Amino acid sequence: MPELDGRVALVTGGSRGIGAAICTELASAGAEVAVNYARDASAANAVCDAVREAGGSAHAVQGDVSTAEGAAALVGAVEGDIGPIAILVNNAGITRDDLIMRLSEEDWRSVIDTNLGGAFFTCRALSRPMLKRRTGVIVNITSIVGVHGNAGQTNYAASKAGLIGLTKSLAKELGGRGIRVNAIAPGYIATELTHALPDQAREAILGGTPLGRLGEPADVARAVRFLCSDAAGFITGDVLAVDGGLGI
Ligand code: NDP
C-alpha cells in the first residue's frame, strides 16, 4: 500500500513550480491532494488532470492564503468537500525584491502577509481540528535565504526566517498531540520565481553549489514526501536543507 494512502493533503500554491511537483509527488504516494491556487485556475486544473492521468486523486481549490478569511475558508472548504486534512504543506510564496532604501511598505507587507501570514493563517485554522484528531503533519517551505540572508531580499528573508521560528514553536506546541511540524529550506530551484535571475547571479550560485546544478522542483517534492510519511515519525521541528550543499 502506498505510504500516504487515502490521506488528504492540502498544498498551498500548488498550481505551478515547486507546489505542483509536491502535489504530483504526494498523489503518487497515494494522498488525495487539494491543489490550492490564488489566481490561476487553469494551471491548477492542469496539475489535477496530470495527477488523474497518472491514476491519482486531486482537486483544484481556490483560496488566497494571505488573508485570515481566505485561509480559513480554504481549510474549511477542503475539510468539508474532500475530507479531514492529514497533511498541510505551506508552499505559497512570492518575491518583491529591492534594496531596502527603495523597498515600499506595500512590497514589505505583501511578502510578509503571503509567505509568513499565509502559513500562520492556515496553521491556525487547522490547529483545532488537527488537535482533536491527535494526528497530522505540517511542512512549511522556507528558503536558504531565510537562514543566510540575501542582499535585495530583506522582506523575503524576514518572511522565510519567520517561518522557521513558526515551525519550531508550533512543533513544540502540537507535538504532545502527535502532530509533527517541519520546514524545508530549498536552495535555488528552477521555477518561474528564479527564471529572471541574471546570468551573473546564476553563475555565482552554481559556483557555490557543491553539486553544481540548480535544483529541480522534484528534488524538493521528494523531501516533502519523506517528511509527510510515517518513516519520518520521530522528526519534528527540523529544517531540512534541499540545496545541493549551497548552505555549507
Ligand atoms: P512560483 O512563483 O512558481 O509559484 C508560486 C505559487 O504560489 C503559485 O501556485 C501561486 O498561485 C501561489 N500563490 C501566490 N500567492 C498566493 C496566495 N496569496 N494564496 C495562495 N496561493 C498563492 O514559486 P516557486 O514554485 O518557485 O516557489 C514555491 C515556494 O518555494 C515559495 O514559498 C518560495 O518562496 C519557495 N522557494 C523557492 C525557491 C526557488 O528557487 N524557486 C527557493 C527557496 C524557496 P497563483 O499563480 O494562482 O497566484
Tab-separated table of C-alpha atoms in Angstrom, residues 77-174:
chain	number	residue	atom	x	y	z
A	77	ALA	CA	-13.689	24.035	2.041
A	78	VAL	CA	-11.115	21.223	1.886
A	79	GLU	CA	-12.277	19.679	5.184
A	80	GLY	CA	-15.945	19.957	4.117
A	81	ASP	CA	-15.700	18.878	0.471
A	82	ILE	CA	-12.737	16.483	0.407
A	83	GLY	CA	-12.138	15.271	3.968
A	84	PRO	CA	-10.125	15.769	7.168
A	85	ILE	CA	-6.745	17.279	6.293
A	86	ALA	CA	-3.924	14.957	7.400
A	87	ILE	CA	-1.134	16.846	5.618
A	88	LEU	CA	-0.692	20.599	5.198
A	89	VAL	CA	2.113	21.914	3.001
A	90	ASN	CA	2.542	25.690	3.238
A	91	ASN	CA	4.231	26.356	-0.085
A	92	ALA	CA	2.547	29.536	-1.427
A	93	GLY	CA	5.130	32.281	-1.696
A	94	ILE	CA	6.016	35.440	-3.593
A	95	THR	CA	9.035	37.733	-4.019
A	96	ARG	CA	9.082	41.528	-4.359
A	97	ASP	CA	12.837	42.191	-4.386
A	98	ASP	CA	14.508	45.565	-3.945
A	99	LEU	CA	17.232	47.262	-1.936
A	100	ILE	CA	15.846	48.399	1.411
A	101	MET	CA	16.178	52.115	0.607
A	102	ARG	CA	13.720	51.602	-2.257
A	103	LEU	CA	11.544	48.873	-0.749
A	104	SER	CA	7.959	50.079	-0.482
A	105	GLU	CA	5.734	49.305	2.501
A	106	GLU	CA	3.364	47.600	0.103
A	107	ASP	CA	6.095	45.210	-1.093
A	108	TRP	CA	7.195	44.576	2.507
A	109	ARG	CA	3.649	43.790	3.618
A	110	SER	CA	2.577	41.673	0.653
A	111	VAL	CA	5.603	39.367	1.041
A	112	ILE	CA	5.228	39.042	4.826
A	113	ASP	CA	1.438	38.585	4.546
A	114	THR	CA	1.710	35.861	1.892
A	115	ASN	CA	4.813	33.915	2.933
A	116	LEU	CA	4.571	34.153	6.723
A	117	GLY	CA	0.979	35.264	7.305
A	118	GLY	CA	-0.265	32.566	4.908
A	119	ALA	CA	1.332	29.790	6.973
A	120	PHE	CA	0.125	31.328	10.231
A	121	PHE	CA	-3.446	31.638	8.947
A	122	THR	CA	-3.680	28.072	7.590
A	123	CYS	CA	-1.992	26.553	10.676
A	124	ARG	CA	-4.303	28.477	12.977
A	125	ALA	CA	-7.399	27.432	11.044
A	126	LEU	CA	-6.303	23.777	11.042
A	127	SER	CA	-4.916	23.558	14.589
A	128	ARG	CA	-8.237	22.879	16.334
A	129	PRO	CA	-9.375	20.048	14.021
A	130	MET	CA	-5.884	18.506	13.966
A	131	LEU	CA	-5.607	18.694	17.772
A	132	LYS	CA	-8.978	16.970	18.108
A	133	ARG	CA	-7.835	14.193	15.766
A	134	ARG	CA	-4.471	13.900	17.555
A	135	THR	CA	-2.652	13.388	14.289
A	136	GLY	CA	-1.317	15.438	11.393
A	137	VAL	CA	1.767	16.623	9.548
A	138	ILE	CA	2.680	20.169	8.553
A	139	VAL	CA	5.557	21.050	6.213
A	140	ASN	CA	6.490	24.702	5.671
A	141	ILE	CA	8.530	25.650	2.612
A	142	THR	CA	11.053	28.220	3.778
A	143	SER	CA	14.295	29.055	1.922
A	144	ILE	CA	18.059	29.069	2.245
A	145	VAL	CA	17.623	32.853	2.133
A	146	GLY	CA	15.763	32.670	5.459
A	147	VAL	CA	18.821	31.017	7.004
A	148	HIS	CA	21.666	33.011	5.413
A	149	GLY	CA	20.005	36.238	4.207
A	150	ASN	CA	20.378	37.812	0.756
A	151	ALA	CA	21.002	41.405	-0.323
A	152	GLY	CA	17.922	42.845	-2.016
A	153	GLN	CA	15.571	40.403	-0.288
A	154	THR	CA	15.077	41.780	3.234
A	155	ASN	CA	11.311	41.274	3.032
A	156	TYR	CA	11.576	37.744	1.619
A	157	ALA	CA	14.373	36.697	4.011
A	158	ALA	CA	12.458	38.061	7.012
A	159	SER	CA	9.340	36.135	5.963
A	160	LYS	CA	11.288	32.887	5.487
A	161	ALA	CA	13.272	33.286	8.737
A	162	GLY	CA	9.955	33.925	10.496
A	163	LEU	CA	8.621	30.711	9.020
A	164	ILE	CA	11.459	28.796	10.678
A	165	GLY	CA	10.540	30.308	14.074
A	166	LEU	CA	6.898	29.471	13.458
A	167	THR	CA	7.821	25.876	12.543
A	168	LYS	CA	9.902	25.258	15.669
A	169	SER	CA	7.393	26.905	18.020
A	170	LEU	CA	4.452	25.024	16.530
A	171	ALA	CA	6.372	21.737	16.734
A	172	LYS	CA	6.694	22.345	20.488
A	173	GLU	CA	3.052	23.406	20.790
A	174	LEU	CA	1.499	20.482	18.899
